[in-house]
Coordinates of C-alpha atoms and ligand atoms in Angstrom, one line a residue:
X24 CA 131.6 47.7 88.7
X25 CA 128.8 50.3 89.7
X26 CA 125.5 49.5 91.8
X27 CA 122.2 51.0 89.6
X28 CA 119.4 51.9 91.6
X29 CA 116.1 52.1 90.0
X30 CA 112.6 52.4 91.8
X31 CA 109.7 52.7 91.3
X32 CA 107.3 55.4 92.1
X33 CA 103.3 54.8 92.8
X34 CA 103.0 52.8 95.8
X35 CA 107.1 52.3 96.3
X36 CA 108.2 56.0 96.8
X37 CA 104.2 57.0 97.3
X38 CA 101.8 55.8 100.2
X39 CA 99.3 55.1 97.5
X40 CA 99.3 54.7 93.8
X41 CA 98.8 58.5 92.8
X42 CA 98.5 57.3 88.9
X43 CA 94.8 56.3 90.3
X44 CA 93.8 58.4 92.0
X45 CA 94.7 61.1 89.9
X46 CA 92.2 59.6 87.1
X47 CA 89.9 58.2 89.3
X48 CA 89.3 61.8 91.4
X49 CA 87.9 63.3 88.0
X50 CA 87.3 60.5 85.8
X51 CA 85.0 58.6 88.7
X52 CA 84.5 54.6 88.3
X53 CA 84.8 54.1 84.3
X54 CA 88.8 54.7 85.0
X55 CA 88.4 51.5 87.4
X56 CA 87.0 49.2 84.6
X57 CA 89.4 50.7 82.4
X58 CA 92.5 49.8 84.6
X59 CA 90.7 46.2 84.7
X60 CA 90.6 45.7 81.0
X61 CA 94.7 46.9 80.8
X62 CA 94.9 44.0 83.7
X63 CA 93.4 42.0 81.5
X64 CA 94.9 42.2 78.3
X65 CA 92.2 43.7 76.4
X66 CA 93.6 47.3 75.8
X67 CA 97.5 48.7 75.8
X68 CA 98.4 50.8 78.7
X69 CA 98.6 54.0 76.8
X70 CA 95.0 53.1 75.6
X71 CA 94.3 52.8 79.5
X72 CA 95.7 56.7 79.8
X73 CA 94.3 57.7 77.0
X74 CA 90.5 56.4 78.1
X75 CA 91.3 57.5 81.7
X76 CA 92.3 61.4 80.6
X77 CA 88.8 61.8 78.5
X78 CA 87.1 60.6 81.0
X79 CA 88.4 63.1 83.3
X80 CA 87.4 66.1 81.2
X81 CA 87.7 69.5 82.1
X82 CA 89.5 70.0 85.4
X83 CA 90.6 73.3 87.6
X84 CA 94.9 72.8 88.2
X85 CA 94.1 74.2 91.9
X86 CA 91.9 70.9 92.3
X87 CA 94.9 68.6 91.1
X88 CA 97.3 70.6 92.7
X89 CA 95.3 70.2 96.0
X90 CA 95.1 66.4 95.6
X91 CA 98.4 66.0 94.9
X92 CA 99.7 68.0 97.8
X93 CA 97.7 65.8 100.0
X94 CA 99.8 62.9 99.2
X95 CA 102.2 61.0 101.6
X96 CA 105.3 59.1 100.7
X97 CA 107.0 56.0 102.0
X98 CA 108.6 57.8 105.6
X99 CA 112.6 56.5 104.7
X100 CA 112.8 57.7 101.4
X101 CA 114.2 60.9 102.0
X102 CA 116.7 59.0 104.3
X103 CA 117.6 56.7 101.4
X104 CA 118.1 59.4 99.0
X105 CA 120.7 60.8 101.1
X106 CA 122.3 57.4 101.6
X107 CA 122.3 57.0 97.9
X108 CA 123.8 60.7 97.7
X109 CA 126.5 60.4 100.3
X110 CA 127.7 56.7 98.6
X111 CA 128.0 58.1 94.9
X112 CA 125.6 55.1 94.2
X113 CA 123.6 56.2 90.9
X114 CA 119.7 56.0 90.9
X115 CA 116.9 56.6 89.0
X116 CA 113.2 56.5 89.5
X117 CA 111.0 54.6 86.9
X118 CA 107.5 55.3 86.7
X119 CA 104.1 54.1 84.0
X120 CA 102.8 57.1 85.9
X121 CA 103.1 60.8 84.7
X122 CA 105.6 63.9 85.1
X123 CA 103.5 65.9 86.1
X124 CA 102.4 64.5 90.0
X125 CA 106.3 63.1 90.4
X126 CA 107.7 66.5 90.2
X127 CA 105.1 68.2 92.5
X128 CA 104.7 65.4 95.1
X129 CA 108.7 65.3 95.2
X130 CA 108.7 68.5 95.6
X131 CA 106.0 69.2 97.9
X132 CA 108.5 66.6 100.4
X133 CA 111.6 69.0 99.8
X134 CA 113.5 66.7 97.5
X135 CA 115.0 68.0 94.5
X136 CA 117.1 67.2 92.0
X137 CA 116.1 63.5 90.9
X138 CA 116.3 61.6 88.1
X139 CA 113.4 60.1 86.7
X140 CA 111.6 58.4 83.6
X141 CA 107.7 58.5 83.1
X142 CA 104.8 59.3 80.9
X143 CA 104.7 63.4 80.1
X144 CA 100.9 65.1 81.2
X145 CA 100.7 68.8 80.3
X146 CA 97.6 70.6 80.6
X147 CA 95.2 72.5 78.1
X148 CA 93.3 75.1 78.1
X149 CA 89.3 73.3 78.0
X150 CA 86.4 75.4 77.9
X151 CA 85.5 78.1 80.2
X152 CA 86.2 78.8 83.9
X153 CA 90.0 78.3 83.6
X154 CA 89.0 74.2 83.2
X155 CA 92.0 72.6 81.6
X156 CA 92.1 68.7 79.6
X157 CA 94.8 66.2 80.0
X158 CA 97.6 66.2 77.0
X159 CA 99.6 62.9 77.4
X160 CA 102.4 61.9 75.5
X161 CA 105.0 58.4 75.8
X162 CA 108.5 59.4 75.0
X163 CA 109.7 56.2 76.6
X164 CA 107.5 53.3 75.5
X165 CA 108.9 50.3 73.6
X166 CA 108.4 49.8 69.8
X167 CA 107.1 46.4 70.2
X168 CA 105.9 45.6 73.7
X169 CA 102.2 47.5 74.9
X170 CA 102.0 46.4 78.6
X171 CA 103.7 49.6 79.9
X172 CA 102.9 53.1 78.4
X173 CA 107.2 53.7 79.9
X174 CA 109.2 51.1 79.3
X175 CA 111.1 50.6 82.4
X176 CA 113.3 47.6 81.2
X177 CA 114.9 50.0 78.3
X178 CA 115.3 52.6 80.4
X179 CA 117.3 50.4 83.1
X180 CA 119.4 48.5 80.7
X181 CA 120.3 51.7 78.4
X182 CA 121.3 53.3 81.7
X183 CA 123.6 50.5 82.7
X184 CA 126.6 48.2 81.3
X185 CA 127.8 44.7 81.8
X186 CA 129.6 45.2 84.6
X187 CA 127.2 46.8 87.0
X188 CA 124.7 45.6 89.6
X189 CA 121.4 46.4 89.1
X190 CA 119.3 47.2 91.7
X191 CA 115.4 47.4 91.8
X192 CA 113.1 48.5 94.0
X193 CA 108.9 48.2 93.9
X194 CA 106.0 46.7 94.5
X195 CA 103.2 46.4 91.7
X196 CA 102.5 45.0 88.3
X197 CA 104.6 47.5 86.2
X198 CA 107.2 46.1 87.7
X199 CA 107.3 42.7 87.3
X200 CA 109.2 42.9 83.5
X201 CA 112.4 44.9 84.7
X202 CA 112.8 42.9 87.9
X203 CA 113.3 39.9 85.9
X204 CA 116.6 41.5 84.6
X205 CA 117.8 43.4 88.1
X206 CA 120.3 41.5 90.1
X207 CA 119.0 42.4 93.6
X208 CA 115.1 42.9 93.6
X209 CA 113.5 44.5 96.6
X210 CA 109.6 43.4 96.5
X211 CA 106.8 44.2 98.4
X212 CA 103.0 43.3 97.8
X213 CA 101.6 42.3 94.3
X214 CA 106.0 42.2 93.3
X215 CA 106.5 40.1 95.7
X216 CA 104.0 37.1 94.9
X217 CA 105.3 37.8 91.5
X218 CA 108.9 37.0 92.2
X219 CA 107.4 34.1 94.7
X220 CA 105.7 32.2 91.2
X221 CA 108.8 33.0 89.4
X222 CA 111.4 32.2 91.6
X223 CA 113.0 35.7 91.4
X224 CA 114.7 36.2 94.3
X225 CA 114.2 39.0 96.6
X226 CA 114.4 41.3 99.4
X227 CA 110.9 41.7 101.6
X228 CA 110.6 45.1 103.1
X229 CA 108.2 47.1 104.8
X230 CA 109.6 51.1 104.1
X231 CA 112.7 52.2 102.6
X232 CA 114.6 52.2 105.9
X233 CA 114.4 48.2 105.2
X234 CA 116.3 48.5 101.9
X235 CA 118.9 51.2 103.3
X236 CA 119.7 48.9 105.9
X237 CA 119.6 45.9 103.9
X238 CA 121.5 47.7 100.8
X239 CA 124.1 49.1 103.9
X240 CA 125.2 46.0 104.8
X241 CA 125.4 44.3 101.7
X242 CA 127.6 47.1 100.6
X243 CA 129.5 46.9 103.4
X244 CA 130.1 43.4 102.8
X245 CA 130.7 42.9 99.7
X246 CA 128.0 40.8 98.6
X247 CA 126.5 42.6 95.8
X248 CA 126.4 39.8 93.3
X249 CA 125.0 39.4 89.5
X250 CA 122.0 37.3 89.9
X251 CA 122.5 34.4 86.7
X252 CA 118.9 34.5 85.2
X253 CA 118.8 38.3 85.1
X254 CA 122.3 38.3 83.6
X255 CA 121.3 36.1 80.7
X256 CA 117.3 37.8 80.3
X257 CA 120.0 41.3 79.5
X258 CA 122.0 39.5 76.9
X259 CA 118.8 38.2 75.2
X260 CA 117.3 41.7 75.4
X261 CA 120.5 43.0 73.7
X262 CA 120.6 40.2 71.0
X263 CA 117.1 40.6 69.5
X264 CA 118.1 44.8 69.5
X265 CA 121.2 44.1 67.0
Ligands
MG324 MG1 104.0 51.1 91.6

Protein backbone atom coordinates (compact mmCIF):
# COMPACT_ATOMS: atom_id res chain seq x y z
CA UNK A 1 0.00 0.00 0.00
CA UNK A 2 1.21 3.59 -1.08
CA UNK A 3 -0.49 7.04 -0.03
CA UNK A 4 -1.20 9.21 -3.53
CA UNK A 5 -1.23 12.81 -3.01
CA UNK A 6 -2.96 14.88 -5.52
CA UNK A 7 -3.84 18.68 -5.24
CA UNK A 8 -5.03 20.98 -6.71
CA UNK A 9 -3.61 24.24 -7.88
CA UNK A 10 -5.79 27.61 -8.30
CA UNK A 11 -7.01 28.59 -5.06
CA UNK A 12 -5.49 25.26 -3.13
CA UNK A 13 -1.69 25.75 -3.77
CA UNK A 14 -2.60 29.68 -4.97
CA UNK A 15 -4.09 32.61 -2.77
CA UNK A 16 -6.42 33.18 -5.65
CA UNK A 17 -7.51 31.39 -8.74
CA UNK A 18 -4.68 32.59 -11.16
CA UNK A 19 -6.70 30.68 -14.18
CA UNK A 20 -8.96 34.02 -13.80
CA UNK A 21 -7.18 36.35 -13.50
CA UNK A 22 -4.88 35.55 -16.02
CA UNK A 23 -7.90 35.78 -18.70
CA UNK A 24 -9.68 38.33 -16.95
CA UNK A 25 -6.43 40.91 -16.72
CA UNK A 26 -6.49 40.99 -20.66
CA UNK A 27 -9.69 39.57 -21.73
CA UNK A 28 -11.72 42.17 -19.22
CA UNK A 29 -15.55 41.11 -18.23
CA UNK A 30 -16.65 38.97 -21.37
CA UNK A 31 -14.17 36.11 -19.70
CA UNK A 32 -16.56 36.49 -16.58
CA UNK A 33 -19.85 35.62 -18.54
CA UNK A 34 -17.87 33.10 -20.27
CA UNK A 35 -16.81 31.20 -16.99
CA UNK A 36 -20.75 31.66 -16.07
CA UNK A 37 -22.01 29.89 -19.14
CA UNK A 38 -19.06 26.77 -18.43
CA UNK A 39 -20.88 26.95 -14.78
CA UNK A 40 -23.84 26.57 -16.40
CA UNK A 41 -23.64 23.90 -18.78
CA UNK A 42 -23.98 25.80 -21.86
CA UNK A 43 -20.35 25.50 -23.30
CA UNK A 44 -17.35 22.80 -22.54
CA UNK A 45 -14.45 24.01 -20.57
CA UNK A 46 -12.01 23.99 -23.40
CA UNK A 47 -14.70 26.22 -25.27
CA UNK A 48 -14.51 28.43 -22.02
CA UNK A 49 -10.44 28.68 -22.73
CA UNK A 50 -10.81 28.92 -25.98
CA UNK A 51 -13.37 32.12 -25.77
CA UNK A 52 -11.27 33.43 -22.79
CA UNK A 53 -7.67 33.39 -25.00
CA UNK A 54 -9.39 35.48 -28.02
CA UNK A 55 -10.68 37.58 -25.96
CA UNK A 56 -7.43 38.42 -24.57
CA UNK A 57 -5.77 39.27 -27.83
CA UNK A 58 -2.43 40.57 -28.22
CA UNK A 59 -0.48 40.66 -24.98
CA UNK A 60 3.30 41.87 -24.02
CA UNK A 61 4.98 38.42 -21.91
CA UNK A 62 6.60 41.25 -19.46
CA UNK A 63 2.78 42.14 -18.53
CA UNK A 64 1.94 38.34 -17.74
CA UNK A 65 5.13 37.68 -16.39
CA UNK A 66 4.53 40.71 -14.03
CA UNK A 67 1.09 39.52 -13.00
CA UNK A 68 2.08 36.35 -12.33
CA UNK A 69 5.05 37.20 -10.21
CA UNK A 70 2.66 39.14 -8.14
CA UNK A 71 0.96 36.11 -7.07
CA UNK A 72 0.90 34.57 -3.37
CA UNK A 73 0.52 30.96 -2.47
CA UNK A 74 -1.21 29.12 0.36
CA UNK A 75 1.85 30.02 3.33
CA UNK A 76 2.35 25.86 4.32
CA UNK A 77 2.83 24.59 1.10
CA UNK A 78 6.39 24.73 0.81
CA UNK A 79 6.36 23.04 4.35
CA UNK A 80 4.13 20.29 3.06
CA UNK A 81 6.17 19.60 0.09
CA UNK A 82 9.02 18.92 2.15
CA UNK A 83 6.93 16.74 4.41
CA UNK A 84 5.79 14.87 1.47
CA UNK A 85 9.65 14.79 0.30
CA UNK A 86 11.19 13.59 3.51
CA UNK A 87 8.17 10.68 3.85
CA UNK A 88 8.69 9.22 0.25
CA UNK A 89 4.86 9.85 0.02
CA UNK A 90 4.20 10.38 -3.91
CA UNK A 91 2.30 13.54 -5.08
CA UNK A 92 1.08 15.22 -7.86
CA UNK A 93 -0.52 18.52 -8.63
CA UNK A 94 -3.77 18.47 -10.84
CA UNK A 95 -4.72 21.52 -12.47
CA UNK A 96 -7.93 22.71 -15.40
CA UNK A 97 -5.51 25.68 -15.38
CA UNK A 98 -2.49 26.08 -17.68
CA UNK A 99 1.47 25.16 -17.74
CA UNK A 100 2.46 28.09 -18.27
CA UNK A 101 1.56 30.24 -14.72
CA UNK A 102 2.23 26.74 -12.58
CA UNK A 103 5.77 26.63 -13.59
CA UNK A 104 6.51 30.32 -13.09
CA UNK A 105 4.47 30.97 -9.87
CA UNK A 106 6.19 27.68 -8.55
CA UNK A 107 9.03 28.85 -9.39
CA UNK A 108 8.92 32.41 -8.47
CA UNK A 109 8.37 30.62 -4.59
CA UNK A 110 11.66 28.55 -5.03
CA UNK A 111 10.07 25.20 -5.46
CA UNK A 112 11.26 23.01 -8.15
CA UNK A 113 10.96 19.85 -9.30
CA UNK A 114 7.11 19.01 -9.13
CA UNK A 115 4.93 16.92 -10.77
CA UNK A 116 2.07 18.25 -12.35
CA UNK A 117 -0.85 17.75 -15.01
CA UNK A 118 -2.68 20.77 -16.74
CA UNK A 119 -3.77 22.42 -19.87
CA UNK A 120 -0.41 23.48 -22.17
CA UNK A 121 -0.40 27.71 -23.05
CA UNK A 122 2.44 28.72 -25.36
CA UNK A 123 2.67 31.95 -26.77
CA UNK A 124 2.68 33.44 -30.45
CA UNK A 125 4.08 35.86 -32.02
CA UNK A 126 0.70 38.53 -32.74
CA UNK A 127 1.15 41.63 -34.53
CA UNK A 128 3.54 44.25 -33.83
CA UNK A 129 5.25 45.62 -30.71
CA UNK A 130 6.48 42.16 -29.53
CA UNK A 131 2.43 41.44 -28.68
CA UNK A 132 2.04 37.77 -28.41
CA UNK A 133 -1.71 35.48 -28.68
CA UNK A 134 -2.53 32.59 -26.52
CA UNK A 135 -1.87 28.95 -28.17
CA UNK A 136 -3.75 26.37 -25.99
CA UNK A 137 -3.73 22.85 -26.33
CA UNK A 138 -5.57 19.71 -23.85
CA UNK A 139 -3.25 16.75 -23.82
CA UNK A 140 -5.08 15.42 -20.79
CA UNK A 141 -8.89 15.84 -21.32
CA UNK A 142 -11.22 12.89 -21.41
CA UNK A 143 -12.69 11.36 -24.70
CA UNK A 144 -16.09 11.50 -23.46
CA UNK A 145 -16.67 13.85 -20.47
CA UNK A 146 -16.41 18.03 -21.36
CA UNK A 147 -16.68 19.52 -17.85
CA UNK A 148 -12.92 19.76 -17.36
CA UNK A 149 -10.50 20.87 -20.24
CA UNK A 150 -7.73 18.14 -17.82
CA UNK A 151 -9.23 15.41 -16.66
CA UNK A 152 -8.06 15.08 -13.20
CA UNK A 153 -9.98 11.76 -12.35
CA UNK A 154 -7.77 9.89 -15.31
CA UNK A 155 -4.88 11.34 -14.31
CA UNK A 156 -5.29 10.21 -10.54
CA UNK A 157 -6.57 6.74 -11.22
CA UNK A 158 -3.78 6.01 -14.12
CA UNK A 159 -1.24 7.17 -11.57
CA UNK A 160 -2.41 4.80 -8.84
CA UNK A 161 -3.33 0.92 -8.25
CA UNK A 162 -5.72 -0.92 -6.11
CA UNK A 163 -3.86 -1.05 -3.29
CA UNK A 164 -3.08 2.56 -2.54
CA UNK A 165 -4.71 5.47 -0.72
CA UNK A 166 -5.61 8.26 -2.46
CA UNK A 167 -5.35 11.37 -1.17
CA UNK A 168 -6.94 14.74 -2.48
CA UNK A 169 -6.54 18.05 -1.75
CA UNK A 170 -8.79 21.31 -3.03
CA UNK A 171 -11.19 23.53 -2.87
CA UNK A 172 -13.34 24.48 -6.08
CA UNK A 173 -15.56 23.06 -8.70
CA UNK A 174 -12.93 21.15 -10.80
CA UNK A 175 -12.67 19.23 -8.18
CA UNK A 176 -15.67 17.86 -7.15
CA UNK A 177 -15.37 14.64 -9.86
CA UNK A 178 -11.95 13.19 -8.65
CA UNK A 179 -12.85 13.67 -4.90
CA UNK A 180 -15.63 11.39 -5.38
CA UNK A 181 -13.00 8.60 -6.10
CA UNK A 182 -10.10 9.80 -3.37
CA UNK A 183 -10.13 7.97 -0.11
CA UNK A 184 -9.28 10.94 2.14
CA UNK A 185 -10.56 14.30 0.70
CA UNK A 186 -9.25 17.55 2.24
CA UNK A 187 -12.04 20.34 1.28
CA UNK A 188 -12.22 23.85 1.66
CA UNK A 189 -14.86 26.40 0.27
CA UNK A 190 -17.06 25.70 -2.76
CA UNK A 191 -15.36 21.54 -2.18
CA UNK A 192 -16.52 21.54 0.87
CA UNK A 193 -20.34 22.25 0.48
CA UNK A 194 -19.89 19.88 -2.33
CA UNK A 195 -18.81 16.96 -0.19
CA UNK A 196 -21.51 18.34 2.53
CA UNK A 197 -24.65 17.61 -0.28
CA UNK A 198 -22.90 14.39 -1.19
CA UNK A 199 -21.96 13.00 1.88
CA UNK A 200 -18.24 12.70 0.93
CA UNK A 201 -16.42 12.80 3.73
CA UNK A 202 -13.67 15.18 4.55
CA UNK A 203 -11.06 17.06 6.17
CA UNK A 204 -11.88 21.03 6.74
CA UNK A 205 -8.68 23.04 6.64
CA UNK A 206 -7.69 26.51 6.55
CA UNK A 207 -3.73 26.32 4.96
CA UNK A 208 -1.69 23.39 4.21
CA UNK A 209 -0.20 23.36 7.63
CA UNK A 210 -3.85 21.90 8.48
CA UNK A 211 -3.43 18.94 6.21
CA UNK A 212 0.41 18.24 7.20
CA UNK A 213 -0.70 17.99 10.57
CA UNK A 214 -3.80 16.24 9.98
CA UNK A 215 -1.97 13.87 7.21
CA UNK A 216 1.01 13.51 10.18
CA UNK A 217 -0.93 12.00 12.49
CA UNK A 218 -3.02 9.90 10.52
CA UNK A 219 0.23 8.52 9.22
CA UNK A 220 1.50 8.12 12.37
CA UNK A 221 -1.39 6.14 13.35
CA UNK A 222 -2.15 4.15 11.08
CA UNK A 223 -5.46 5.24 10.06
CA UNK A 224 -5.21 5.78 6.47
CA UNK A 225 -8.18 3.79 5.27
CA UNK A 226 -9.97 3.06 1.71
CA UNK A 227 -13.02 5.08 1.86
CA UNK A 228 -16.02 2.33 0.33
CA UNK A 229 -17.92 4.65 -2.06
CA UNK A 230 -14.64 5.89 -3.66
CA UNK A 231 -13.37 2.31 -3.82
CA UNK A 232 -16.36 1.13 -5.85
CA UNK A 233 -16.82 4.78 -8.13
CA UNK A 234 -12.72 3.34 -9.33
CA UNK A 235 -13.93 -0.09 -10.16
CA UNK A 236 -16.89 1.40 -12.23
CA UNK A 237 -14.49 3.91 -13.87
CA UNK A 238 -12.27 0.88 -14.80
CA UNK A 239 -15.22 -1.39 -16.03
CA UNK A 240 -16.74 1.03 -18.58
CA UNK A 241 -12.63 1.54 -19.91
CA UNK A 242 -12.46 -2.37 -20.80
MG1 LIG B 1 -8.93 25.32 -7.70
Amino acid sequence: MAVKIFVDFDGTITTHDVGNLFFREFGGEACDTFIADYHQEKISAQECFRREAATAGGILPNDLNALLDRQTIDPGFKDFVDFCRLRDLEFHIVSDGLDYYIERVLRAHGIQNVSYVANALSLEPAGANGRQSFSLTFPHSDSVCDRCACCKRNFMLTHSGDDDIIVFIGEGYSDRCPVQYADIVFAKEDLQHFCQRENISYYLYVSFHDVTDRLGRLLARRQLRKRRRAELKRKEAFQRET
